[in-house]
Amino acid sequence: MQFRLKEPLRRRIVLVDTRPGADQFLECLLSDRGLVLVGSYGSLGEVTGLKTLPEADLVIVYLPAVTDSDAKGIRDLSDRFDRPILVMTESDAAETVNTAMQAGAHSVLCTGASSDRLRSAAVSAIASHERLDAVRRRADEAERALQNRKLIERAKGILMQQRGISEEEALRELQRTSMQRNEPLPEVSRTIIAAKELLG
């Protein structure tokens, strides 16, 4: 019977280690975990100043603590390059984890000697959920705004056709009716569209 050892999954990473003169321990640890270093930088500004990021599956940012300046750097990194970001920090304070997550980190790992990793993972999960929930809400609001815009445009078209008026006049008519009835423009538009469909 033959046994074949499974090759560990190798992931390419970019490392941003902001500690001055950081030793090779972290790089060795990452290599031991199957993470292949394809780029190493000493600051977030150095990375965000790049035209292109080396081809990587993950960006790991090591920060002793997450300052406002660091949060801006994480946000810039997230905006410029579409890569998962793991922030490693020595602080497990909820504020630190939240700041990193709100800035665009996808995960936070607390490495301090006294850090409670379960607590920081819980805070990280909650912050990630809140960030995704905010994105969903913005997407829903954008969808509603688009649907409302379509209703208003359609109602304007009906008024323009029925009354032989310009687009600006049709919009003013909708606004006037909205104020008189104390109803939002989309509701007034729905009423006009429903009447048109009813009467043909």
GROMACS .gro file of C-alpha atoms in nm:
model
  200
    1MET     CA    1   0.000   0.000   0.000
    2GLN     CA    2   0.135   0.339  -0.098
    3PHE     CA    3   0.079   0.660   0.094
    4ARG     CA    4   0.112   0.996  -0.071
    5LEU     CA    5   0.151   1.301   0.143
    6LYS     CA    6  -0.078   1.574   0.030
    7GLU     CA    7   0.105   1.884  -0.091
    8PRO     CA    8   0.008   2.178   0.131
    9LEU     CA    9  -0.190   2.448  -0.042
   10ARG     CA   10   0.045   2.730  -0.134
   11ARG     CA   11  -0.095   3.082  -0.131
   12ARG     CA   12   0.090   3.385  -0.262
   13ILE     CA   13   0.098   3.679  -0.025
   14VAL     CA   14   0.214   4.038  -0.012
   15LEU     CA   15   0.340   4.136   0.333
   16VAL     CA   16   0.332   4.488   0.471
   17ASP     CA   17   0.525   4.489   0.799
   18THR     CA   18   0.537   4.840   0.943
   19ARG     CA   19   0.775   4.757   1.229
   20PRO     CA   20   1.113   4.916   1.166
   21GLY     CA   21   1.384   4.652   1.129
   22ALA     CA   22   1.137   4.364   1.168
   23ASP     CA   23   1.320   4.033   1.177
   24GLN     CA   24   1.258   3.737   0.949
   25PHE     CA   25   1.051   3.547   1.206
   26LEU     CA   26   0.714   3.647   1.057
   27GLU     CA   27   0.825   3.562   0.702
   28CYS     CA   28   0.947   3.220   0.819
   29LEU     CA   29   0.622   3.161   1.007
   30LEU     CA   30   0.419   3.247   0.698
   31SER     CA   31   0.632   3.021   0.480
   32ASP     CA   32   0.584   2.739   0.731
   33ARG     CA   33   0.207   2.783   0.693
   34GLY     CA   34   0.221   2.745   0.315
   35LEU     CA   35   0.216   3.117   0.237
   36VAL     CA   36   0.463   3.217  -0.035
   37LEU     CA   37   0.593   3.572  -0.007
   38VAL     CA   38   0.578   3.749  -0.346
   39GLY     CA   39   0.629   4.104  -0.216
   40SER     CA   40   0.737   4.268   0.107
   41TYR     CA   41   0.693   4.635   0.200
   42GLY     CA   42   0.763   4.850   0.505
   43SER     CA   43   0.460   5.079   0.492
   44LEU     CA   44   0.106   5.103   0.360
   45GLY     CA   45   0.204   5.418   0.169
   46GLU     CA   46   0.471   5.223  -0.016
   47VAL     CA   47   0.213   4.967  -0.131
   48THR     CA   48  -0.061   5.215  -0.223
   49GLY     CA   49   0.196   5.407  -0.427
   50LEU     CA   50   0.250   5.106  -0.655
   51LYS     CA   51   0.100   5.108  -1.003
   52THR     CA   52   0.035   4.735  -0.978
   53LEU     CA   53   0.046   4.493  -0.690
   54PRO     CA   54   0.238   4.166  -0.733
   55GLU     CA   55   0.001   3.881  -0.821
   56ALA     CA   56  -0.110   3.759  -0.479
   57ASP     CA   57  -0.399   3.576  -0.314
   58LEU     CA   58  -0.377   3.778   0.009
   59VAL     CA   59  -0.227   4.095   0.153
   60ILE     CA   60  -0.115   4.070   0.514
   61VAL     CA   61  -0.062   4.399   0.696
   62TYR     CA   62   0.120   4.383   1.031
   63LEU     CA   63   0.044   4.683   1.254
   64PRO     CA   64   0.134   4.704   1.624
   65ALA     CA   65  -0.189   4.909   1.663
   66VAL     CA   66  -0.434   5.052   1.409
   67THR     CA   67  -0.414   5.432   1.404
   68ASP     CA   68  -0.632   5.669   1.198
   69SER     CA   69  -0.344   5.698   0.952
   70ASP     CA   70  -0.323   5.318   0.928
   71ALA     CA   71  -0.700   5.299   0.870
   72LYS     CA   72  -0.665   5.544   0.580
   73GLY     CA   73  -0.383   5.330   0.439
   74ILE     CA   74  -0.595   5.015   0.465
   75ARG     CA   75  -0.885   5.195   0.296
   76ASP     CA   76  -0.657   5.315   0.014
   77LEU     CA   77  -0.517   4.963  -0.026
   78SER     CA   78  -0.867   4.815  -0.038
   79ASP     CA   79  -0.984   5.075  -0.291
   80ARG     CA   80  -0.680   5.042  -0.521
   81PHE     CA   81  -0.630   4.665  -0.529
   82ASP     CA   82  -0.898   4.398  -0.524
   83ARG     CA   83  -0.733   4.157  -0.280
   84PRO     CA   84  -0.835   4.007   0.056
   85ILE     CA   85  -0.665   4.194   0.340
   86LEU     CA   86  -0.566   4.034   0.671
   87VAL     CA   87  -0.456   4.277   0.940
   88MET     CA   88  -0.232   4.135   1.212
   89THR     CA   89  -0.211   4.353   1.520
   90GLU     CA   90  -0.084   4.329   1.877
   91SER     CA   91  -0.397   4.494   2.018
   92ASP     CA   92  -0.718   4.297   2.068
   93ALA     CA   93  -0.919   4.603   2.171
   94ALA     CA   94  -1.262   4.605   2.006
   95GLU     CA   95  -1.194   4.957   1.879
   96THR     CA   96  -0.876   4.840   1.701
   97VAL     CA   97  -1.055   4.548   1.535
   98ASN     CA   98  -1.353   4.765   1.436
   99THR     CA   99  -1.127   5.036   1.293
  100ALA     CA  100  -0.941   4.782   1.078
  101MET     CA  101  -1.262   4.614   0.958
  102GLN     CA  102  -1.441   4.941   0.879
  103ALA     CA  103  -1.134   5.054   0.684
  104GLY     CA  104  -1.161   4.750   0.456
  105ALA     CA  105  -0.977   4.461   0.622
  106HIS     CA  106  -1.143   4.127   0.558
  107SER     CA  107  -1.009   3.972   0.877
  108VAL     CA  108  -0.811   4.072   1.185
  109LEU     CA  109  -0.572   3.847   1.378
  110CYS     CA  110  -0.456   3.967   1.719
  111THR     CA  111  -0.108   3.843   1.808
  112GLY     CA  112  -0.035   4.011   2.141
  113ALA     CA  113   0.083   3.791   2.427
  114SER     CA  114  -0.232   3.862   2.627
  115SER     CA  115  -0.473   3.877   2.336
  116ASP     CA  116  -0.800   3.688   2.353
  117ARG     CA  117  -0.824   3.550   2.000
  118LEU     CA  118  -1.179   3.421   2.043
  119ARG     CA  119  -1.299   3.764   2.153
  120SER     CA  120  -1.113   3.941   1.872
  121ALA     CA  121  -1.249   3.689   1.617
  122ALA     CA  122  -1.602   3.757   1.745
  123VAL     CA  123  -1.553   4.133   1.723
  124SER     CA  124  -1.403   4.087   1.376
  125ALA     CA  125  -1.702   3.881   1.259
  126ILE     CA  126  -1.951   4.136   1.394
  127ALA     CA  127  -1.763   4.427   1.235
  128SER     CA  128  -1.745   4.240   0.903
  129HIS     CA  129  -2.119   4.172   0.916
  130GLU     CA  130  -2.193   4.538   0.992
  131ARG     CA  131  -1.976   4.649   0.700
  132LEU     CA  132  -2.146   4.407   0.458
  133ASP     CA  133  -2.487   4.508   0.595
  134ALA     CA  134  -2.403   4.874   0.525
  135VAL     CA  135  -2.303   4.781   0.168
  136ARG     CA  136  -2.632   4.591   0.124
  137ARG     CA  137  -2.830   4.888   0.254
  138ARG     CA  138  -2.652   5.124   0.014
  139ALA     CA  139  -2.721   4.883  -0.274
  140ASP     CA  140  -3.089   4.860  -0.175
  141GLU     CA  141  -3.116   5.239  -0.152
  142ALA     CA  142  -2.954   5.275  -0.494
  143GLU     CA  143  -3.198   5.019  -0.639
  144ARG     CA  144  -3.496   5.201  -0.485
  145ALA     CA  145  -3.367   5.535  -0.617
  146LEU     CA  146  -3.333   5.385  -0.965
  147GLN     CA  147  -3.685   5.237  -0.955
  148ASN     CA  148  -3.826   5.570  -0.832
  149ARG     CA  149  -3.642   5.754  -1.109
  150LYS     CA  150  -3.794   5.517  -1.367
  151LEU     CA  151  -4.144   5.580  -1.225
  152ILE     CA  152  -4.096   5.958  -1.239
  153GLU     CA  153  -3.961   5.942  -1.595
  154ARG     CA  154  -4.255   5.728  -1.706
  155ALA     CA  155  -4.508   5.960  -1.539
  156LYS     CA  156  -4.343   6.262  -1.702
  157GLY     CA  157  -4.370   6.089  -2.039
  158ILE     CA  158  -4.742   6.027  -1.984
  159LEU     CA  159  -4.806   6.391  -1.889
  160MET     CA  160  -4.602   6.517  -2.185
  161GLN     CA  161  -4.800   6.300  -2.425
  162GLN     CA  162  -5.145   6.368  -2.275
  163ARG     CA  163  -5.107   6.743  -2.227
  164GLY     CA  164  -4.857   6.833  -2.498
  165ILE     CA  165  -4.616   6.990  -2.249
  166SER     CA  166  -4.237   6.992  -2.219
  167GLU     CA  167  -4.035   6.765  -1.988
  168GLU     CA  168  -3.968   7.056  -1.749
  169GLU     CA  169  -4.337   7.143  -1.733
  170ALA     CA  170  -4.427   6.778  -1.670
  171LEU     CA  171  -4.177   6.764  -1.382
  172ARG     CA  172  -4.317   7.087  -1.234
  173GLU     CA  173  -4.668   6.941  -1.261
  174LEU     CA  174  -4.556   6.628  -1.074
  175GLN     CA  175  -4.386   6.839  -0.807
  176ARG     CA  176  -4.693   7.062  -0.766
  177THR     CA  177  -4.922   6.759  -0.729
  178SER     CA  178  -4.676   6.603  -0.483
  179MET     CA  179  -4.687   6.913  -0.263
  180GLN     CA  180  -5.066   6.950  -0.285
  181ARG     CA  181  -5.127   6.588  -0.187
  182ASN     CA  182  -4.835   6.574   0.054
  183GLU     CA  183  -4.712   6.258  -0.121
  184PRO     CA  184  -4.364   6.171  -0.245
  185LEU     CA  185  -4.299   6.206  -0.619
  186PRO     CA  186  -4.277   5.827  -0.674
  187GLU     CA  187  -4.627   5.779  -0.522
  188VAL     CA  188  -4.775   6.054  -0.743
  189SER     CA  189  -4.599   5.893  -1.041
  190ARG     CA  190  -4.747   5.552  -0.953
  191THR     CA  191  -5.096   5.702  -0.943
  192ILE     CA  192  -5.052   5.861  -1.287
  193ILE     CA  193  -4.915   5.537  -1.433
  194ALA     CA  194  -5.197   5.331  -1.277
  195ALA     CA  195  -5.460   5.575  -1.416
  196LYS     CA  196  -5.305   5.557  -1.762
  197GLU     CA  197  -5.304   5.174  -1.751
  198LEU     CA  198  -5.664   5.170  -1.628
  199LEU     CA  199  -5.794   5.414  -1.891
  200GLY     CA  200  -5.566   5.293  -2.166
   0.00000   0.00000   0.00000
